[in-house]
Coordinates of C-alpha atoms in Angstrom, one line a residue:
X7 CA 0.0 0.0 0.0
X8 CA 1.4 3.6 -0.7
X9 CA 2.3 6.4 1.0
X10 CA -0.9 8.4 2.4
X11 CA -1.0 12.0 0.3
X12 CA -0.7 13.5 3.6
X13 CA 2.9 11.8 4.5
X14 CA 4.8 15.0 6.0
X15 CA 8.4 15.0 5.3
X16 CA 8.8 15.3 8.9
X17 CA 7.8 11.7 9.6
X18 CA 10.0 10.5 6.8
X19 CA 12.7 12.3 8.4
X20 CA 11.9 10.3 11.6
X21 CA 12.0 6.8 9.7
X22 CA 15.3 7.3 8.4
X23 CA 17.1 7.7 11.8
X24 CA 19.8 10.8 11.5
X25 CA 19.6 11.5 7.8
X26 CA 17.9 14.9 6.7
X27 CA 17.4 13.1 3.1
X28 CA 14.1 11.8 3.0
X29 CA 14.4 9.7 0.0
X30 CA 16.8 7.4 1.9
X31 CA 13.8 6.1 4.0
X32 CA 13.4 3.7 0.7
X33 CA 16.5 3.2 0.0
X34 CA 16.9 1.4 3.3
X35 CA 14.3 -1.3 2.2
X36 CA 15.1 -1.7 -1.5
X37 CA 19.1 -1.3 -1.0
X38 CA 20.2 -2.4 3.6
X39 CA 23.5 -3.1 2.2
X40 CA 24.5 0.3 0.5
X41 CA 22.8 2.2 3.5
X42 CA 24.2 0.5 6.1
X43 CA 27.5 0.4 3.7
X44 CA 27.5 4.1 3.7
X45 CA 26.8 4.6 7.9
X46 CA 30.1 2.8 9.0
X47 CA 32.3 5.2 7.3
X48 CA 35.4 3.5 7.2
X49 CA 33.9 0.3 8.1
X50 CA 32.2 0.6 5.2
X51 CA 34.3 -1.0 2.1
X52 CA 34.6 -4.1 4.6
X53 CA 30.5 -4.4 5.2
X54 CA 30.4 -4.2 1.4
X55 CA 32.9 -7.1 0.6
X56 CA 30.9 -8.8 3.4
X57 CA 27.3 -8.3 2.4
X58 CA 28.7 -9.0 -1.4
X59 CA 30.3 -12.4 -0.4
X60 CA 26.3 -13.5 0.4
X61 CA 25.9 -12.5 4.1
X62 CA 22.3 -11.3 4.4
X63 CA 22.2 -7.6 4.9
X64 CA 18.1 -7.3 5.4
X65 CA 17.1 -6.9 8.8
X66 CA 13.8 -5.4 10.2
X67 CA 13.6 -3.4 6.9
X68 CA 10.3 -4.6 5.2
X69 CA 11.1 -6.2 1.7
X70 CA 9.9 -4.3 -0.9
X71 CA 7.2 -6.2 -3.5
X72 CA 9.7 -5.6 -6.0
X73 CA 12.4 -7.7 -4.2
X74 CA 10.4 -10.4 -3.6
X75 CA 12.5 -13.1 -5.0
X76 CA 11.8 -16.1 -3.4
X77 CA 9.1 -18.3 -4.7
X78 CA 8.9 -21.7 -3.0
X79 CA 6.2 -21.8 -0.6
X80 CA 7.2 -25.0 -0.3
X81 CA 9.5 -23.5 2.2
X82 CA 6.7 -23.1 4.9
X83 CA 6.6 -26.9 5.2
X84 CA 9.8 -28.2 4.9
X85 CA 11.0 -25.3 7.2
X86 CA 9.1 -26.2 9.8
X87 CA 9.1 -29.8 9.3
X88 CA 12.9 -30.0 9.8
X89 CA 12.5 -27.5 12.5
X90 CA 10.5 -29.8 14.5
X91 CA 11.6 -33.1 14.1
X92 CA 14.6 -32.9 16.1
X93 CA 15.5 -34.8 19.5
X94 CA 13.9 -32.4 21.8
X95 CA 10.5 -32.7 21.0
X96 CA 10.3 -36.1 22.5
X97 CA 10.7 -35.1 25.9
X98 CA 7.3 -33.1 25.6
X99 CA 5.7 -36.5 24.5
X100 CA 7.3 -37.6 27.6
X101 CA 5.3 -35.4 30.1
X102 CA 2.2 -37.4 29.7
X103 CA 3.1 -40.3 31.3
X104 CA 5.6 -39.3 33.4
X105 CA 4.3 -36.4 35.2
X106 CA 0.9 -36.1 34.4
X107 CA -0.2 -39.8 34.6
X108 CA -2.0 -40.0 31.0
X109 CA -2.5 -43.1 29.4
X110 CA -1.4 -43.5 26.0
X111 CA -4.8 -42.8 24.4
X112 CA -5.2 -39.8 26.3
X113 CA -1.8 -38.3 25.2
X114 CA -2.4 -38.7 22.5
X115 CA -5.8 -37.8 21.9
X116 CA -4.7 -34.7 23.5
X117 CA -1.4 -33.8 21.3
X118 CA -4.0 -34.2 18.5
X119 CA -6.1 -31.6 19.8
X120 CA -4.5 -29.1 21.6
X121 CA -1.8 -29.5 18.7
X122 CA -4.3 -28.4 16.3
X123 CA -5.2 -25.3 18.1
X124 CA -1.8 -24.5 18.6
X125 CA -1.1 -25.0 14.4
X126 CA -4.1 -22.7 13.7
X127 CA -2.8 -20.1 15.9
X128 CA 0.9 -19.9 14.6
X129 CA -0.3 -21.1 10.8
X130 CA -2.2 -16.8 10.6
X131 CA 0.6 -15.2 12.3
X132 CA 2.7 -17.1 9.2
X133 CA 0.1 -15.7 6.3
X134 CA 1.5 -12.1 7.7
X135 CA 4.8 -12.4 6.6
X136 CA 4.3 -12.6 2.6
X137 CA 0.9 -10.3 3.2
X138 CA 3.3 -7.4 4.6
X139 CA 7.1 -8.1 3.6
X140 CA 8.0 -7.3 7.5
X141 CA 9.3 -9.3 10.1
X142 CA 7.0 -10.6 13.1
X143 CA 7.7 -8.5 15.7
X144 CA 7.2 -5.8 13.4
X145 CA 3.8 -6.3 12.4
X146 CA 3.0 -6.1 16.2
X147 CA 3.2 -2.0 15.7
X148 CA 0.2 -2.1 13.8
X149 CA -2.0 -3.2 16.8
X150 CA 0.2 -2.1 19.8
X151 CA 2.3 0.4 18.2
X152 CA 5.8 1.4 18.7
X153 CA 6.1 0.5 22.1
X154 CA 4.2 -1.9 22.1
X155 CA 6.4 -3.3 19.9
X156 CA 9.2 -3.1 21.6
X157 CA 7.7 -4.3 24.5
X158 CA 6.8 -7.8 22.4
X159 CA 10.5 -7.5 21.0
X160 CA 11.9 -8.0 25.0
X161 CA 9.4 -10.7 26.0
X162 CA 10.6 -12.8 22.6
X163 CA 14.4 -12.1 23.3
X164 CA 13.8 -13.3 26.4
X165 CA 11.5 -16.3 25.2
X166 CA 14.2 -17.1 22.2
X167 CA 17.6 -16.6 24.5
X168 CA 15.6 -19.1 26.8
X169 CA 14.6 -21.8 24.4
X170 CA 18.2 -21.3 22.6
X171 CA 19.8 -22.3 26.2
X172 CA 17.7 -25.5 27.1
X173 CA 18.3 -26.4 23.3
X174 CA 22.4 -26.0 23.3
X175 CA 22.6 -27.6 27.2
X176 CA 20.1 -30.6 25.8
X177 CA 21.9 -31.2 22.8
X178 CA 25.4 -30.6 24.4
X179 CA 24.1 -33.5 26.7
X180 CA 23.1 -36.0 24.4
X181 CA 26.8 -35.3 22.7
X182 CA 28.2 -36.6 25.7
X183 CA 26.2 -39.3 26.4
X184 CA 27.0 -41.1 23.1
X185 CA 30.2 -42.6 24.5
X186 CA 30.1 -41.3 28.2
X187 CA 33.8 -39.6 29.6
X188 CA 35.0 -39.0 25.8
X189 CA 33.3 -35.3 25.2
X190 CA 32.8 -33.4 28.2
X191 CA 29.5 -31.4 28.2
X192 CA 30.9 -27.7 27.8
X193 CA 32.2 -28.4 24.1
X194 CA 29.1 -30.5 23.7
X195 CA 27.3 -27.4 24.0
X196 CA 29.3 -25.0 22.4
X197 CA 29.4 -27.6 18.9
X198 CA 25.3 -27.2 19.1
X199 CA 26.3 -23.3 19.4
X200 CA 28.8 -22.8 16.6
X201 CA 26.6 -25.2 14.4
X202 CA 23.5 -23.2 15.0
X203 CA 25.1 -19.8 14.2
X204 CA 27.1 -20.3 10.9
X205 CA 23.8 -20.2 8.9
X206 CA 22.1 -17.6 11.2
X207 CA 25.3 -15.4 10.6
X208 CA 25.0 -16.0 6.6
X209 CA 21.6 -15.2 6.6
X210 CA 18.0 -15.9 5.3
X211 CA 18.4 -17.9 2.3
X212 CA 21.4 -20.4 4.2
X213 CA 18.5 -20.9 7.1
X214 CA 16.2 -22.1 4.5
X215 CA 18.6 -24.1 2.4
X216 CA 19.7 -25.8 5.6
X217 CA 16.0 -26.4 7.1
X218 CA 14.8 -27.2 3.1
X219 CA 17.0 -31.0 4.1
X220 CA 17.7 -31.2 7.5
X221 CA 14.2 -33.0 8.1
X222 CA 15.2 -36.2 6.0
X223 CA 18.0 -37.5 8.4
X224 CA 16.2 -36.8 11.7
X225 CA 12.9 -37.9 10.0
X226 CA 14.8 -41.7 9.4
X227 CA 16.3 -41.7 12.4
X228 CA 13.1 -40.9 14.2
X229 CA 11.5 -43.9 12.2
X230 CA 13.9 -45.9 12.9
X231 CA 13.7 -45.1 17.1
X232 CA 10.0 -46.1 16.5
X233 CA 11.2 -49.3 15.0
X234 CA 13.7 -49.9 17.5
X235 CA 10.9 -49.5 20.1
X236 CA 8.5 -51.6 18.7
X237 CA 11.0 -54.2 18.8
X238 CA 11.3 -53.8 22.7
X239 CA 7.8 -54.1 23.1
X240 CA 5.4 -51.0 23.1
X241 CA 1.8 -51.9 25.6
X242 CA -0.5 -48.8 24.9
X243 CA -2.6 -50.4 28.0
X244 CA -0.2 -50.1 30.7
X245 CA -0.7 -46.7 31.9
X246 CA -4.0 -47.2 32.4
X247 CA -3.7 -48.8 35.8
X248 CA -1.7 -45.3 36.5
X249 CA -4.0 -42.9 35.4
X250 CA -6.2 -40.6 37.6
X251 CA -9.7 -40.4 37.4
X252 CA -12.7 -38.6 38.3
X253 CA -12.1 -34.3 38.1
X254 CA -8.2 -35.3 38.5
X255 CA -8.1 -36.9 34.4
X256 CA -9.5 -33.5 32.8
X257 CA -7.4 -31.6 34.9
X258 CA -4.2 -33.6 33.8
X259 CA -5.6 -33.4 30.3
X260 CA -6.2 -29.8 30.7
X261 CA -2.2 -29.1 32.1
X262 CA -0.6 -31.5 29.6
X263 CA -2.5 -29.5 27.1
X264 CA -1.3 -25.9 27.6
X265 CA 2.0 -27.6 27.5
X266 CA 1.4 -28.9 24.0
X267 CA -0.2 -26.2 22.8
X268 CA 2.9 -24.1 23.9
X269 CA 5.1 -26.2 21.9
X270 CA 2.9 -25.0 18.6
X271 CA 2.4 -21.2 19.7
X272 CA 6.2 -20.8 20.8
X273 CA 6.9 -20.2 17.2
X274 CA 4.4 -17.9 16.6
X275 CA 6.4 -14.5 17.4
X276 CA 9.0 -15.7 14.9
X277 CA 6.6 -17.5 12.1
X278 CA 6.6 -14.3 9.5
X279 CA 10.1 -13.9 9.9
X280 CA 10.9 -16.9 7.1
X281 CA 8.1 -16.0 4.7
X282 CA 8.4 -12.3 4.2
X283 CA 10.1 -12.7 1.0
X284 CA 7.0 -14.5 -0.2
X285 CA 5.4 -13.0 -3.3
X286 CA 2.4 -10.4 -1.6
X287 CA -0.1 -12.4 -4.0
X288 CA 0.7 -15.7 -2.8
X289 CA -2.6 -17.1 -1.3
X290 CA -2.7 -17.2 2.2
X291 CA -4.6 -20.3 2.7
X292 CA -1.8 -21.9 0.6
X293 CA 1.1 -20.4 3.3
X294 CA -1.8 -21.1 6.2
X295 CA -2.1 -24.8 4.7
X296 CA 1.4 -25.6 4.5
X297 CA 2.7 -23.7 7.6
X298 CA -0.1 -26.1 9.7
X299 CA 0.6 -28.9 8.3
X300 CA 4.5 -28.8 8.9
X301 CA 4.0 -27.8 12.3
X302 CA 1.6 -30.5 12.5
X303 CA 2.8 -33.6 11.5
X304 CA 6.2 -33.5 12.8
X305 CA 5.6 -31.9 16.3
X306 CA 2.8 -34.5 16.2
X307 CA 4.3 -37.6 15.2
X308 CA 7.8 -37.1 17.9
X309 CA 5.5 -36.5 20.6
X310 CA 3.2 -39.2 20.3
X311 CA 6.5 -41.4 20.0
X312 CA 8.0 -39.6 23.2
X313 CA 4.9 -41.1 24.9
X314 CA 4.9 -44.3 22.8
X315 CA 8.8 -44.8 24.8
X316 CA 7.0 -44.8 28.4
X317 CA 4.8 -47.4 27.5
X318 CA 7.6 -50.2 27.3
X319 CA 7.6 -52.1 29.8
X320 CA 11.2 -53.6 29.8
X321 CA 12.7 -53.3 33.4
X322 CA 15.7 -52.5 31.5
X323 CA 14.4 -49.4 29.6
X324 CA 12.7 -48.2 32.8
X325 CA 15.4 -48.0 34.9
X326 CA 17.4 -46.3 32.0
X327 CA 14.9 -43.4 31.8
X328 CA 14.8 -42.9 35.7
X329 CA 18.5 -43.2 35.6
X330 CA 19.2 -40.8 32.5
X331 CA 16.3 -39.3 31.9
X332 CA 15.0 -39.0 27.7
X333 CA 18.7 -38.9 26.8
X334 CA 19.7 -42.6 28.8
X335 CA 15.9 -43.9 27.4
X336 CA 17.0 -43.2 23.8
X337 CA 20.3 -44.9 23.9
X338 CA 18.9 -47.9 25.8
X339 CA 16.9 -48.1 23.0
X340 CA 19.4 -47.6 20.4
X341 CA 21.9 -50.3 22.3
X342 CA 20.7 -53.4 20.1
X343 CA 22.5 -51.3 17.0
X344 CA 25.5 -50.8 19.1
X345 CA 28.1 -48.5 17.2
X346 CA 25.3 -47.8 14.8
X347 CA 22.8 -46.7 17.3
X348 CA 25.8 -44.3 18.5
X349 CA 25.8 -43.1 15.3
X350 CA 22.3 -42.5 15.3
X351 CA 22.7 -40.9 19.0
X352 CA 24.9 -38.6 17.0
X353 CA 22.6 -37.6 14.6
X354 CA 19.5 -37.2 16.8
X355 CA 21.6 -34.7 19.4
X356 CA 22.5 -32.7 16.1
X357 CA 19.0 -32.5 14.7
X358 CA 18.5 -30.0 17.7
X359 CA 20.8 -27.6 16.0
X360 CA 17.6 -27.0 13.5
X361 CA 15.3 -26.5 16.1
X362 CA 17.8 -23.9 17.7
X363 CA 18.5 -21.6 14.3
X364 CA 14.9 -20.1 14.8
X365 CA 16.1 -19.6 17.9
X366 CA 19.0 -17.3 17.0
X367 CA 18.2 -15.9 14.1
X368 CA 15.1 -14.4 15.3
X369 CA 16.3 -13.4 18.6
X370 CA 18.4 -10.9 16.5
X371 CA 15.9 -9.7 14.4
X372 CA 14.2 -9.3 17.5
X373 CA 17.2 -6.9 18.9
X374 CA 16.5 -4.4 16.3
X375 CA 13.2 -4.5 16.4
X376 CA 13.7 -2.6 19.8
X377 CA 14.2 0.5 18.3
X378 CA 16.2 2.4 16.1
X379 CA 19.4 3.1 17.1
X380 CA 19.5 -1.1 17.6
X381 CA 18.2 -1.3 14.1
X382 CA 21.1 0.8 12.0
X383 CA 23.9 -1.9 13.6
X384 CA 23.9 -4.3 10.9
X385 CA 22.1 -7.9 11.6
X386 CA 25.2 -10.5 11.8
X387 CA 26.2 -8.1 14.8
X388 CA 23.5 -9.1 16.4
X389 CA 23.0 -13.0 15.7
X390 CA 26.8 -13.1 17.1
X391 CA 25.7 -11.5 20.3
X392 CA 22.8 -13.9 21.0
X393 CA 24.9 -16.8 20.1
X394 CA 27.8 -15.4 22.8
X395 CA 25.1 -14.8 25.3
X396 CA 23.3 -18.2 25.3
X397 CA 26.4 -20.2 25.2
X398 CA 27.8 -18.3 28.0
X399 CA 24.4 -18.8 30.0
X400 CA 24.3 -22.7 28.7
X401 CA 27.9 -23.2 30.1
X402 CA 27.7 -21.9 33.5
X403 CA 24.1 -23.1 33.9
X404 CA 24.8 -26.7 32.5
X405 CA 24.2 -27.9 36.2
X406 CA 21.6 -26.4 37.4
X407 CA 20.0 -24.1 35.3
X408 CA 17.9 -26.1 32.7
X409 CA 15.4 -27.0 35.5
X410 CA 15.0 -23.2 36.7
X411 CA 14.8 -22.1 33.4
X412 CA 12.4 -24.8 32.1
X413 CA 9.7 -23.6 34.7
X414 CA 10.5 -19.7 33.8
X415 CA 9.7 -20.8 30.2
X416 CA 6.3 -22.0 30.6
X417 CA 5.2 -19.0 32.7
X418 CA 7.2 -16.6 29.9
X419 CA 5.1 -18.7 27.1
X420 CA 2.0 -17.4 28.1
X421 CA 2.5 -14.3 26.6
X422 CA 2.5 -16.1 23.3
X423 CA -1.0 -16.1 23.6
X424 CA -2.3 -12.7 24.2
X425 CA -0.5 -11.5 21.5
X426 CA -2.1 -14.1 19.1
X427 CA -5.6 -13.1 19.8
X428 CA -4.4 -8.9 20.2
X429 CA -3.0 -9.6 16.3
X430 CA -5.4 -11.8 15.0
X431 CA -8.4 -9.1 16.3
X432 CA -6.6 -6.0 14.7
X433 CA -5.8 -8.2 11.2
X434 CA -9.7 -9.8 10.9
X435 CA -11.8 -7.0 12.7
X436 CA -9.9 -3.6 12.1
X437 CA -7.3 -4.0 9.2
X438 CA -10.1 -6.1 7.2
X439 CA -11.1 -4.5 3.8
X440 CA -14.3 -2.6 4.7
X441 CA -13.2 -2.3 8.0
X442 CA -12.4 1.3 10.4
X443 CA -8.5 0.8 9.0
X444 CA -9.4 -0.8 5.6
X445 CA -5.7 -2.2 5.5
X446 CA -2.0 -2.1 6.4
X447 CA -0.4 1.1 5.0
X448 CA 3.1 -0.6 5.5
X449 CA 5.0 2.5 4.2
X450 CA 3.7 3.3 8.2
X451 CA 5.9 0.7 9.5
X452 CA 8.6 2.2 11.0
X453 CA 7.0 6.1 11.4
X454 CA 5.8 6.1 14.9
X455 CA 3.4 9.2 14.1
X456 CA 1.1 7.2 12.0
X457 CA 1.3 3.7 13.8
X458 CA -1.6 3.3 16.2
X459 CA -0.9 4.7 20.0
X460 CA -1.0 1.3 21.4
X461 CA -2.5 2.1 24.5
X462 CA -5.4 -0.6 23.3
X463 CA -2.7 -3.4 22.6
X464 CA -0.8 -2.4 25.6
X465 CA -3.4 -2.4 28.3
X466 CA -5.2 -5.7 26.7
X467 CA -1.5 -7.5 27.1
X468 CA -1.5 -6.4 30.7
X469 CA -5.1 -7.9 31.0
X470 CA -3.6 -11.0 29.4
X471 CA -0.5 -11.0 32.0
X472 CA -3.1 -10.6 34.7
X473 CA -5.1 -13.6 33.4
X474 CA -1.8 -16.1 33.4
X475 CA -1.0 -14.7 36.5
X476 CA -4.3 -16.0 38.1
X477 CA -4.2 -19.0 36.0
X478 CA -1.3 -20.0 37.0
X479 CA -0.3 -23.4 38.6
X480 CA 3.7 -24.1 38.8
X481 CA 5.7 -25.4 41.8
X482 CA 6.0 -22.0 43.5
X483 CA 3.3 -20.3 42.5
X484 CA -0.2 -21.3 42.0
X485 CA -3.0 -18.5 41.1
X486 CA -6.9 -18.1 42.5
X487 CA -7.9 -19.7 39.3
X488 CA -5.7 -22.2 38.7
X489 CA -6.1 -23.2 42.6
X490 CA -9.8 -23.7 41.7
X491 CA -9.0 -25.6 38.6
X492 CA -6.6 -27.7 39.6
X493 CA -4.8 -27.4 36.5
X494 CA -2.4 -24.8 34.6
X495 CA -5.0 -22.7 32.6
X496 CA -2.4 -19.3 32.3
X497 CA -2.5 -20.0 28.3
X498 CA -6.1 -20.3 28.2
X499 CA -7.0 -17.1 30.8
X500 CA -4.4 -15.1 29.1
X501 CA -6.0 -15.4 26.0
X502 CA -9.4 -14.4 27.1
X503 CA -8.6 -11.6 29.0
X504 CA -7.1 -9.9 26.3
X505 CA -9.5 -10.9 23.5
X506 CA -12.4 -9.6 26.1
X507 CA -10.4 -6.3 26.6
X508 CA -8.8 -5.7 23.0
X509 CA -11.9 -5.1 20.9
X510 CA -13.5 -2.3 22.8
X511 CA -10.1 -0.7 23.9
X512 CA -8.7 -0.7 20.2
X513 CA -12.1 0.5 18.8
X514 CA -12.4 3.8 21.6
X515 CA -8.3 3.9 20.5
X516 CA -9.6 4.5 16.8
X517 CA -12.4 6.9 17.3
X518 CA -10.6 8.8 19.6
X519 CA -7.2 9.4 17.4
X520 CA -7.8 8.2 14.5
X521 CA -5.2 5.6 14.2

């Protein structure tokens, strides 16, 4: 959409930072590399060389319909097909059993559904990216503004550092249990680091060439785990002894669900970021189908097998996983295949480095998304600084700090949520086509003067804080509701609050100012 007639040069001065030429405010989008070339001064033949050599010089800037050059939507599967069949989803599977008592039709009766409501949700945040050319945290400024924005920018640094750290110490840990006292658990973790960053530093079109292939090893491999437990003996009836009944089963249901759906929404605040290069006229039912569908399947298919582990009923296997947790079950289970299944033990703690490039990439994007000073340092900067800072953090935590963090990740996850619902009401209700906005004028993007206030977005993400707070049922601290429930509903209350409280609040915003 174009500029508005009524674009004052003062904004465009505004959007393009400290220079008094307002025609550069384009020339960031079409051209990053010359602009950001032509900042550094003397740094600036180098950043050319670099940028020329193929390292990805986009950031935040939105991509211009004109530069558009990627065409396989393909992409959205594969993507997040490889993304998500990886070693650390089958922990998740896990859960059911092994903390919330399910049996095995139960688990997975409710992967199924809460899965599906999780894919939905992250499948329409996905159709933004080719729909506006910008990245996800980005398109948050059109329903919460600028600070909103920025405030969505911290909570998915946070949420991405977090997820990046579990991802490296889990990994790093699986390295070291293929041939116990060989490779000690810090370089372990910092080989899942280094791995994860080369194509994050590169850029864009290396993330998608790696995740376009990465899914076919870890895919076998995972078949071949199911295989290998089959062989042991799976009993889909022996949980049932286990399982609690009366109000306790919904409730378990109910907890193990959030947790599922969590594992579909996580990627939500980073879903546009690998589409935005999309062709604007791409259908988004096609990028809604395929997006789903490669969430879907895979995060489907390792969790049901994660569950489909606890039901064997070998005292051999069961006294691996109490002993070593997933890691000791999955190499009890590879032990028939001996140096093969260590090779396979190899490959499974690698497929994590997949699951962690979303991870890092995005968490830089995320960085200059916080403003614009953060914004004019060039991307690779960035992706180098997150990789430094959850290494670091995975190294001296590698003890003690996954459990601590695990349980400040499913409380941080919640806000995942509220901003679902806060974007999904602004795209359907108020950015439709006969609607108060009538559309995205994405030249907007980046001029805080004629994004929304976001006093609406900002105080319906507060009401969504306040309903996870409530809902809220952890080890330390269990909320009114979630006392009353019995089970973790923070996910479910935080998305209700802010659906209740967004629609009026953004509709008063709107007739008040316009914007």
């Amino acid at each position: 959409m174009s500029t508005s007639p009524d674009y004052s040069l003062d904004d465009q001065e505004k959007a393009v930072y400290s220079y008094e030429d307002a025609g550069v405010a384009r020339e960031i989008d079409a051209a990053p590399d010359l602009v950001i070339a032509r900042r550094f001064g003397r740094l600036g033949p180098f950043l050319s060389r670099l940028f020329a050599s193929g390292i990805e010089s986009r950031g935040v800037e939105r991509v211009p319909e004109n530069q558009r050059e990627s065409k396989n939507a393909w992409n959205n599967l594969l993507m997040w097909w490889s993304v998500n069949t990886v070693f650390d989803t089958i922990p998740i599977g896990m859960l059911a059993q092994s903390t919330f008592t399910l049996s095995f039709s139960n688990a997975v009766a409710t992967i199924l559904c809460f899965g599906a409501l999780g894919g939905v949700a992250t499948a329409f945040i996905a159709t933004l990216g080719p729909l506006t050319g910008l990245r996800t945290m980005v398109i948050t400024r059109f329903s919460s503004g600028y600070i909103g924005g920025t405030i969505y920018s911290v909570l998915n640094i946070l949420t991405q550092l977090g997820f990046a750290t579990t991802t490296v110490i889990f990994g790093g840990q699986a390295l070291a249990n293929v041939n116990p006292g060989t490779l000690p658990l810090i370089p372990g973790i910092i080989i899942i680091g280094v791995c994860s960053l080369v194509p994050c530093f590169i850029g864009y079109d290396v993330v998608h060439v790696y995740e376009r292939y990465a899914w076919m090893v870890t895919m076998i491999c995972m078949l071949l785990l199911c295989g290998l437990g089959g062989k042991a003996g799976y009993d889909i009836n022996t949980q049932k002894l286990l399982e609690n009944t009366g109000h306790a089963l919904p409730k378990d249901i109910l907890s193990f669900g959030g947790i599922v759906f969590g594992s579909f929404t996580g990627w939500a605040p980073v879903a546009a970021d690998y589409n935005c290069r999309l062709p604007a006229d791409i259908p988004p039912m096609r990028v809604f189908v395929l997006t789903f569908f490669g969430l879907f399947i895979p995060i489907c298919f390792v969790e049901i097998l994660g569950a489909a582990f606890l039901t064997i009923t070998d005292p051999t296997y069961i006294a691996a996983f109490r002993v070593g947790s997933t890691g000791g079950l999955i190499a009890r289970v590879l032990l028939p295949w001996s140096h093969f299944g260590q090779f396979i033990l190899v490959l499974l703690a690698l497929s994590v480095i997949a699951n962690n490039i979303p991870n890092t990439y995005s968490a830089g994007l995320s960085i200059q998304a916080l403003g614009r000073p953060l914004a004019i340092i060039p991307r690779f900067f960035w992706v180098l600084v997150v990789f430094v800072a959850y290494t670091v953090i995975g190294v001296a935590g590698r003890e003690h700090f996954s459990v601590i963090l695990s349980n400040f990740l499913s409380v941080l996850g919640d806000w995942t949520a509220f901003f679902i619902v806060i974007v999904a009401e602004e795209h359907f209700i108020f950015r439709r086509k006969n609607g108060p906005l009538g559309g995205y004028n994405l030249d907007d993007y980046d001029t805080p003067s004629k994004l929304p206030v976001g006093i609406a977005g900002i105080l319906a993400g507060c009401f969504g804080v306040a309903g996870a707070v409530v809902g809220m049922s952890e080890v330390w601290y269990t909320g009114p509701l979630g006392k009353m429930a019995g089970a973790e509903i923070g996910f479910e209350l935080a998305a209700a609050f802010s659906a209740v409280t967004y629609l009026p609040l953004r509709a008063l915003e709107i007739r008040l100012i316009g914007r």
